C-alpha cells in the first residue's frame, strides 16, 4: 500500500445519519435562520465574485467576532470548523513524538487528529462524578510531559464543566492547555481572558456550529497575538470559503437577536427537560451546561436507542464509551420536539418494562 502504516488501523469518521422525524443527535441548534435573514443572505451571496479566492485572513469576519468576544482581530484565527483548528494545534504544538493528553470520554476529534499524525496520546478516565481524576492526570502530566492538553469545556458528551480549581492546578503541569469552548454560549464559562495573556498557557476554541451555523464550518481559536501569528504559518490559505465569510458576517450582525433568543430558548428547555427526565422512574440524568445532556436507562442502551429511532427519534448512543455504560446523549430541540422525545422515551421504557415481566 502507498499509505503510511499509521493510517492502516484508522477508521473514517462516522456520524449517525439515519433519517428521523426528530433529530437530536448532533448538538445542533434546533432553529433554522429566520426568512428575513435568509433573504438578506441571498442578496449578499449574489454579490460574491465566484471566480475569486476568498480573503485568506477573513479580515471583516474576524473584526466582527473580535467585537463580539471583546478581543482584538489579531487574537483570532479561523478554521473550517474548530475541527480544523484542533488539527492545526496537533500539527504545530510540540514535536511529533511528544504526546497529547485529554480526559475520556470526550470529543473524539482529539484522538482522531493525534492518530492521523502518529502522535502518542494519554487518555485519562474521568472519575465517577464525571470530573477530572486530578491525581491520575497530574501523574501523566508530570511523568510523560505531553506537549498539549485538550479540555472540552463543557465536556462533550458528559455536558458538565470540569472543576476550575482542578484545571488551574493541572494546567501548571503542562506547556499548553486548550479550552475547547464549543458550547460556551450555553455555559457562560470561559478561559478567554487567560487566553489573551501571553504569560498564561491557555488558548480557547469557539465555533459558530452550535449557535445556528453548523452548515458554514467556521471555528475560531483565540490566543495572544504572537501565538496566532505562529499558527497562521500552518493554516491553509483559503480555508474559510467566500460564502461562509459572507453569510457569517450577515448573521453575526443582523441576526444577533435571533441567536440570543434561540440560545435562551435552548437553555430554558434544557432545564425543563432535565426536570421532566428526573421524574421518570429508573432514569438517571446528568446535569449539563451545554445544549445536550446524558442520561442512563435501566435497560440496554442499544435497545432503547434503536426503539427510539424506530419511533422517529434519533439521539446519540454513547454507551460504548468508557464509563458511560447504559448512557445515551440527547441534544435540546424545539419545545415540540422535546415533548415528542419525552413521550417516545416514556413509551419505549413502558414497553421494555412490560416485556421484562
Ligand atoms: N469541540 C467540541 C467539544 C465539539 O463537541 C465539537 C462538535 N461536535 C467541535 C469541537 C467541532 O465543532 P466544529 O463544528 O466547529 O468543527
Coordinates of C-alpha atoms and ligand atoms in Angstrom, one line a residue:
X1 CA 0.0 0.0 0.0
X2 CA 1.1 3.5 -0.6
X3 CA -0.4 4.7 2.7
X4 CA 1.6 5.2 5.9
X5 CA 1.3 2.4 8.4
X6 CA -0.3 4.6 11.0
X7 CA -3.2 5.2 8.6
X8 CA -3.8 1.4 8.3
X9 CA -5.7 1.0 11.6
X10 CA -7.7 4.2 11.4
X11 CA -11.4 4.3 10.6
X12 CA -13.1 7.0 8.7
X13 CA -15.3 9.2 11.0
X14 CA -18.9 8.1 11.1
X15 CA -21.9 10.1 12.3
X16 CA -25.4 8.9 12.8
X17 CA -27.2 9.9 9.6
X18 CA -30.4 7.7 9.9
X19 CA -33.4 9.7 8.8
X20 CA -35.7 10.6 11.6
X21 CA -38.7 12.8 12.3
X22 CA -36.9 14.3 15.3
X23 CA -33.2 14.6 15.1
X24 CA -31.5 15.3 18.5
X25 CA -28.2 13.6 17.9
X26 CA -25.6 16.2 16.7
X27 CA -25.8 19.0 19.2
X28 CA -27.1 21.4 16.6
X29 CA -29.3 24.5 17.2
X30 CA -32.8 23.3 16.5
X31 CA -33.8 26.6 14.9
X32 CA -33.0 27.5 11.3
X33 CA -32.4 31.2 10.4
X34 CA -35.5 33.4 10.0
X35 CA -36.7 34.0 6.5
X36 CA -35.8 37.8 6.5
X37 CA -32.2 36.9 7.3
X38 CA -32.2 34.3 4.6
X39 CA -33.4 36.9 2.1
X40 CA -30.6 39.2 3.2
X41 CA -28.1 36.4 2.8
X42 CA -29.4 35.7 -0.7
X43 CA -28.8 39.3 -1.7
X44 CA -25.3 39.2 -0.3
X45 CA -24.4 35.9 -1.9
X46 CA -25.4 37.2 -5.3
X47 CA -22.7 39.9 -4.9
X48 CA -19.9 37.4 -4.5
X49 CA -17.3 37.3 -7.3
X50 CA -17.4 33.5 -7.5
X51 CA -14.3 33.4 -9.7
X52 CA -12.1 34.9 -7.0
X53 CA -10.5 33.3 -4.0
X54 CA -11.7 34.4 -0.6
X55 CA -9.8 36.7 1.8
X56 CA -7.3 34.4 3.4
X57 CA -7.3 36.4 6.6
X58 CA -11.2 36.6 6.8
X59 CA -10.5 40.2 7.9
X60 CA -14.0 41.5 8.2
X61 CA -15.4 38.4 9.9
X62 CA -12.5 38.4 12.4
X63 CA -13.3 42.1 13.2
X64 CA -16.9 41.2 13.9
X65 CA -16.0 38.3 16.1
X66 CA -13.4 40.3 17.9
X67 CA -16.1 42.9 18.9
X68 CA -18.5 40.1 20.0
X69 CA -15.9 38.5 22.2
X70 CA -14.2 41.7 23.3
X71 CA -10.8 40.8 21.9
X72 CA -8.7 42.1 19.0
X73 CA -8.9 40.7 15.5
X74 CA -5.2 39.8 15.9
X75 CA -6.2 37.5 18.7
X76 CA -8.3 35.3 16.4
X77 CA -7.5 32.7 13.7
X78 CA -10.4 31.0 11.9
X79 CA -10.7 27.3 10.9
X80 CA -13.0 25.3 8.7
X81 CA -14.9 24.3 11.8
X82 CA -13.0 24.1 15.1
X83 CA -12.1 20.6 13.9
X84 CA -9.6 22.1 11.6
X85 CA -8.1 24.2 14.4
X86 CA -7.7 21.1 16.5
X87 CA -5.8 19.6 13.6
X88 CA -3.6 22.7 13.4
X89 CA -2.8 22.6 17.1
X90 CA -1.8 18.9 16.8
X91 CA 0.4 19.8 13.8
X92 CA 2.0 22.8 15.3
X93 CA 2.4 22.4 19.1
X94 CA 5.4 20.4 20.4
X95 CA 7.3 17.8 18.4
X96 CA 5.5 14.9 16.7
X97 CA 6.9 12.4 19.3
X98 CA 5.5 14.4 22.2
X99 CA 2.1 13.3 23.4
X100 CA -1.3 14.8 23.6
X101 CA -3.3 14.3 26.8
X102 CA -7.1 14.6 27.5
X103 CA -9.7 13.1 29.7
X104 CA -12.0 10.4 28.4
X105 CA -14.8 10.2 27.4
X106 CA -14.5 13.4 25.4
X107 CA -14.8 14.8 21.9
X108 CA -13.4 12.1 19.6
X109 CA -11.5 14.5 17.3
X110 CA -8.6 14.9 19.7
X111 CA -7.8 11.2 19.3
X112 CA -8.5 11.3 15.5
X113 CA -6.0 14.1 14.8
X114 CA -3.4 12.6 17.1
X115 CA -3.7 9.2 15.4
X116 CA -3.6 10.7 12.0
X117 CA -0.3 12.4 12.7
X118 CA 1.0 9.4 14.6
X119 CA 1.3 11.3 17.9
X120 CA 1.2 9.4 21.2
X121 CA -1.9 10.1 23.4
X122 CA -2.6 9.8 27.1
X123 CA -6.3 9.3 27.8
X124 CA -7.2 9.8 31.5
X125 CA -10.6 8.4 32.5
X126 CA -12.9 10.7 34.4
X127 CA -13.8 9.8 37.9
X128 CA -17.3 8.6 39.0
X129 CA -18.7 12.1 39.2
X130 CA -17.6 12.6 35.6
X131 CA -15.0 15.2 36.8
X132 CA -11.2 15.1 36.3
X133 CA -9.3 12.5 38.1
X134 CA -6.8 15.0 39.3
X135 CA -4.1 12.7 40.8
X136 CA -4.0 10.4 37.8
X137 CA -4.0 13.4 35.4
X138 CA -1.2 15.1 37.3
X139 CA 0.9 11.9 37.3
X140 CA 0.6 11.7 33.5
X141 CA 1.5 15.3 33.0
X142 CA 4.5 15.2 35.4
X143 CA 5.9 11.8 34.2
X144 CA 5.2 11.9 30.5
X145 CA 5.2 15.7 29.8
X146 CA 2.7 15.8 27.0
X147 CA 3.0 18.9 24.8
X148 CA -0.7 19.7 24.8
X149 CA -3.8 19.0 26.8
X150 CA -7.3 19.3 25.3
X151 CA -10.2 20.1 27.6
X152 CA -13.7 20.2 26.3
X153 CA -15.3 22.9 28.5
X154 CA -18.2 21.9 28.9
X155 CA -17.2 18.4 28.1
X156 CA -18.8 16.5 25.2
X157 CA -20.5 14.0 25.7
X158 CA -20.9 14.4 29.5
X159 CA -22.2 18.0 29.4
X160 CA -20.5 19.2 32.6
X161 CA -17.9 21.8 33.3
X162 CA -14.8 20.3 35.0
X163 CA -13.8 21.8 38.3
X164 CA -11.9 25.1 37.6
X165 CA -9.8 24.6 40.7
X166 CA -8.5 21.2 39.4
X167 CA -7.9 22.7 35.9
X168 CA -6.0 25.6 37.4
X169 CA -3.7 23.3 39.2
X170 CA -3.3 20.8 36.3
X171 CA -2.6 23.4 33.7
X172 CA 0.5 24.4 35.6
X173 CA 1.9 21.0 34.8
X174 CA 1.6 21.2 31.0
X175 CA 3.0 23.5 28.3
X176 CA -0.4 24.3 26.7
X177 CA -4.0 23.8 27.7
X178 CA -6.7 24.1 25.0
X179 CA -10.0 25.1 26.4
X180 CA -12.5 23.9 23.8
X181 CA -15.5 26.1 24.4
X182 CA -17.7 24.8 21.6
X183 CA -20.7 25.0 24.0
X184 CA -19.7 28.4 25.6
X185 CA -23.0 30.1 24.6
X186 CA -24.9 27.6 26.8
X187 CA -22.4 27.6 29.7
X188 CA -21.3 31.2 30.0
X189 CA -17.9 30.0 31.5
X190 CA -14.7 30.8 29.6
X191 CA -10.9 31.0 29.8
X192 CA -10.9 33.7 27.2
X193 CA -9.3 36.3 29.5
X194 CA -6.4 34.0 30.3
X195 CA -6.0 33.1 26.6
X196 CA -5.2 36.7 25.9
X197 CA -2.4 36.9 28.5
X198 CA 0.9 35.7 27.0
X199 CA 2.2 34.8 30.5
X200 CA -0.6 32.2 30.8
X201 CA -0.6 28.9 28.8
X202 CA -4.2 28.7 27.6
X203 CA -5.8 29.0 24.2
X204 CA -9.5 29.0 23.6
X205 CA -11.6 27.3 20.8
X206 CA -15.0 28.5 19.9
X207 CA -17.4 27.6 17.0
X208 CA -20.4 29.0 15.2
X209 CA -21.7 25.5 14.7
X210 CA -23.7 25.3 17.9
X211 CA -25.4 28.7 17.5
X212 CA -27.1 28.0 14.2
X213 CA -24.4 28.0 11.6
X214 CA -23.2 24.4 11.6
X215 CA -23.5 24.3 7.8
X216 CA -20.9 27.1 7.3
X217 CA -18.0 25.4 9.1
X218 CA -16.5 28.3 11.0
X219 CA -14.5 27.8 14.1
X220 CA -12.1 30.2 15.9
X221 CA -9.1 30.0 18.1
X222 CA -8.4 32.9 20.5
X223 CA -5.0 33.5 21.9
X224 CA -2.3 36.0 22.4
X225 CA -1.2 37.8 19.1
X226 CA 2.1 36.0 18.8
X227 CA 0.5 32.6 19.2
X228 CA -1.9 33.5 16.4
X229 CA 0.9 34.7 14.1
X230 CA 2.7 31.4 14.5
X231 CA -0.4 29.3 13.8
X232 CA -1.1 31.3 10.6
X233 CA 2.1 29.6 9.3
X234 CA 0.3 26.2 9.1
X235 CA -3.2 27.5 8.1
X236 CA -4.3 26.5 4.6
X237 CA -4.6 29.9 2.9
X238 CA -8.3 29.8 1.8
X239 CA -9.8 27.6 4.5
X240 CA -12.9 29.8 5.1
X241 CA -14.9 29.9 1.9
X242 CA -16.2 33.2 0.5
X243 CA -19.9 32.2 1.0
X244 CA -19.1 31.2 4.6
X245 CA -17.4 34.6 5.3
X246 CA -20.3 36.5 3.7
X247 CA -23.1 34.5 5.5
X248 CA -21.4 34.6 8.9
X249 CA -21.0 38.4 8.6
X250 CA -24.7 38.9 7.9
X251 CA -25.8 36.6 10.7
X252 CA -23.4 37.9 13.3
X253 CA -24.5 41.5 12.6
X254 CA -28.2 41.4 11.6
X255 CA -29.1 38.1 13.2
X256 CA -27.7 38.6 16.7
X257 CA -31.2 39.0 18.3
X258 CA -32.2 35.7 16.7
X259 CA -29.2 33.9 18.1
X260 CA -29.7 35.3 21.6
X261 CA -33.3 34.3 21.5
X262 CA -32.5 30.8 20.3
X263 CA -29.8 30.2 22.9
X264 CA -32.1 31.4 25.7
X265 CA -34.8 29.1 24.5
X266 CA -32.4 26.1 24.4
X267 CA -31.2 26.9 28.0
X268 CA -34.7 27.1 29.3
X269 CA -35.8 23.9 27.5
X270 CA -32.6 22.2 28.9
X271 CA -33.8 22.9 32.5
X272 CA -37.3 21.8 31.7
X273 CA -36.2 18.5 30.1
X274 CA -33.8 17.7 32.9
X275 CA -36.6 18.1 35.4
X276 CA -39.0 16.0 33.3
X277 CA -36.5 13.2 32.9
X278 CA -35.6 13.2 36.6
X279 CA -39.3 12.4 37.2
X280 CA -39.1 9.2 35.1
X281 CA -38.7 6.0 37.0
X282 CA -35.3 4.4 36.7
X283 CA -33.7 7.2 34.7
X284 CA -30.5 8.9 35.9
X285 CA -29.9 12.3 34.4
X286 CA -26.6 14.1 34.5
X287 CA -26.5 17.9 35.0
X288 CA -25.4 19.8 31.9
X289 CA -24.1 23.3 31.0
X290 CA -24.3 22.5 27.3
X291 CA -27.0 22.2 24.7
X292 CA -27.3 18.4 25.3
X293 CA -27.2 16.1 28.2
X294 CA -26.5 12.5 29.2
X295 CA -29.0 10.1 30.8
X296 CA -28.8 6.5 31.9
X297 CA -31.6 4.0 31.5
X298 CA -32.0 0.7 33.4
X299 CA -32.4 -1.1 30.1
X300 CA -29.8 -2.0 27.4
X301 CA -28.9 1.3 25.8
X302 CA -28.6 -0.1 22.3
X303 CA -32.1 -1.4 22.5
X304 CA -33.5 1.9 23.9
X305 CA -31.6 3.8 21.1
X306 CA -33.0 1.5 18.4
X307 CA -36.5 1.6 19.7
X308 CA -36.5 5.4 19.8
X309 CA -35.3 5.5 16.2
X310 CA -38.0 3.1 15.1
X311 CA -40.5 5.6 16.5
X312 CA -38.8 8.5 14.7
X313 CA -36.5 10.0 17.4
X314 CA -32.7 10.0 16.7
X315 CA -30.4 10.6 19.7
X316 CA -26.7 9.6 20.2
X317 CA -25.7 6.2 21.6
X318 CA -22.7 6.8 23.7
X319 CA -23.0 3.7 25.8
X320 CA -19.8 2.1 24.2
X321 CA -17.6 4.9 25.7
X322 CA -15.5 4.2 28.8
X323 CA -17.5 4.9 32.0
X324 CA -20.8 5.5 30.0
X325 CA -22.4 2.1 30.1
X326 CA -26.1 2.4 29.6
X327 CA -25.9 6.1 28.7
X328 CA -27.5 8.0 25.8
X329 CA -26.9 11.6 24.8
X330 CA -29.7 13.9 23.6
X331 CA -29.5 17.5 22.5
X332 CA -32.1 20.1 23.2
X333 CA -34.6 20.6 20.4
X334 CA -37.6 22.9 19.9
X335 CA -40.2 22.5 22.7
X336 CA -42.5 20.4 20.4
X337 CA -39.5 18.1 19.5
X338 CA -38.6 17.8 23.2
X339 CA -42.1 16.8 24.0
X340 CA -42.1 14.1 21.3
X341 CA -38.8 12.8 22.7
X342 CA -40.2 12.7 26.3
X343 CA -43.4 10.9 25.2
X344 CA -41.5 8.5 23.0
X345 CA -39.0 7.7 25.7
X346 CA -41.7 7.0 28.1
X347 CA -43.4 4.7 25.7
X348 CA -40.2 2.8 25.0
X349 CA -39.5 2.4 28.7
X350 CA -43.0 1.1 29.3
X351 CA -42.7 -1.4 26.5
X352 CA -39.3 -2.6 27.8
X353 CA -40.6 -2.9 31.4
X354 CA -43.6 -5.0 30.3
X355 CA -41.5 -7.3 28.1
X356 CA -39.3 -7.9 31.1
X357 CA -42.1 -9.2 33.3
Ligands
LIG1 N1 -15.3 20.7 20.1 C1 -16.3 20.0 20.7 C2 -16.2 19.8 22.1 C3 -17.4 19.6 19.9 O1 -18.4 18.9 20.5 C4 -17.5 19.9 18.5 C5 -18.6 19.5 17.7 N2 -19.4 18.4 18.0 C6 -16.4 20.5 18.0 C7 -15.3 20.9 18.7 C8 -16.3 20.7 16.5 O2 -17.1 21.8 16.1 P1 -17.0 22.4 14.6 O3 -18.3 22.2 14.0 O4 -16.6 23.8 14.8 O5 -15.9 21.7 13.9

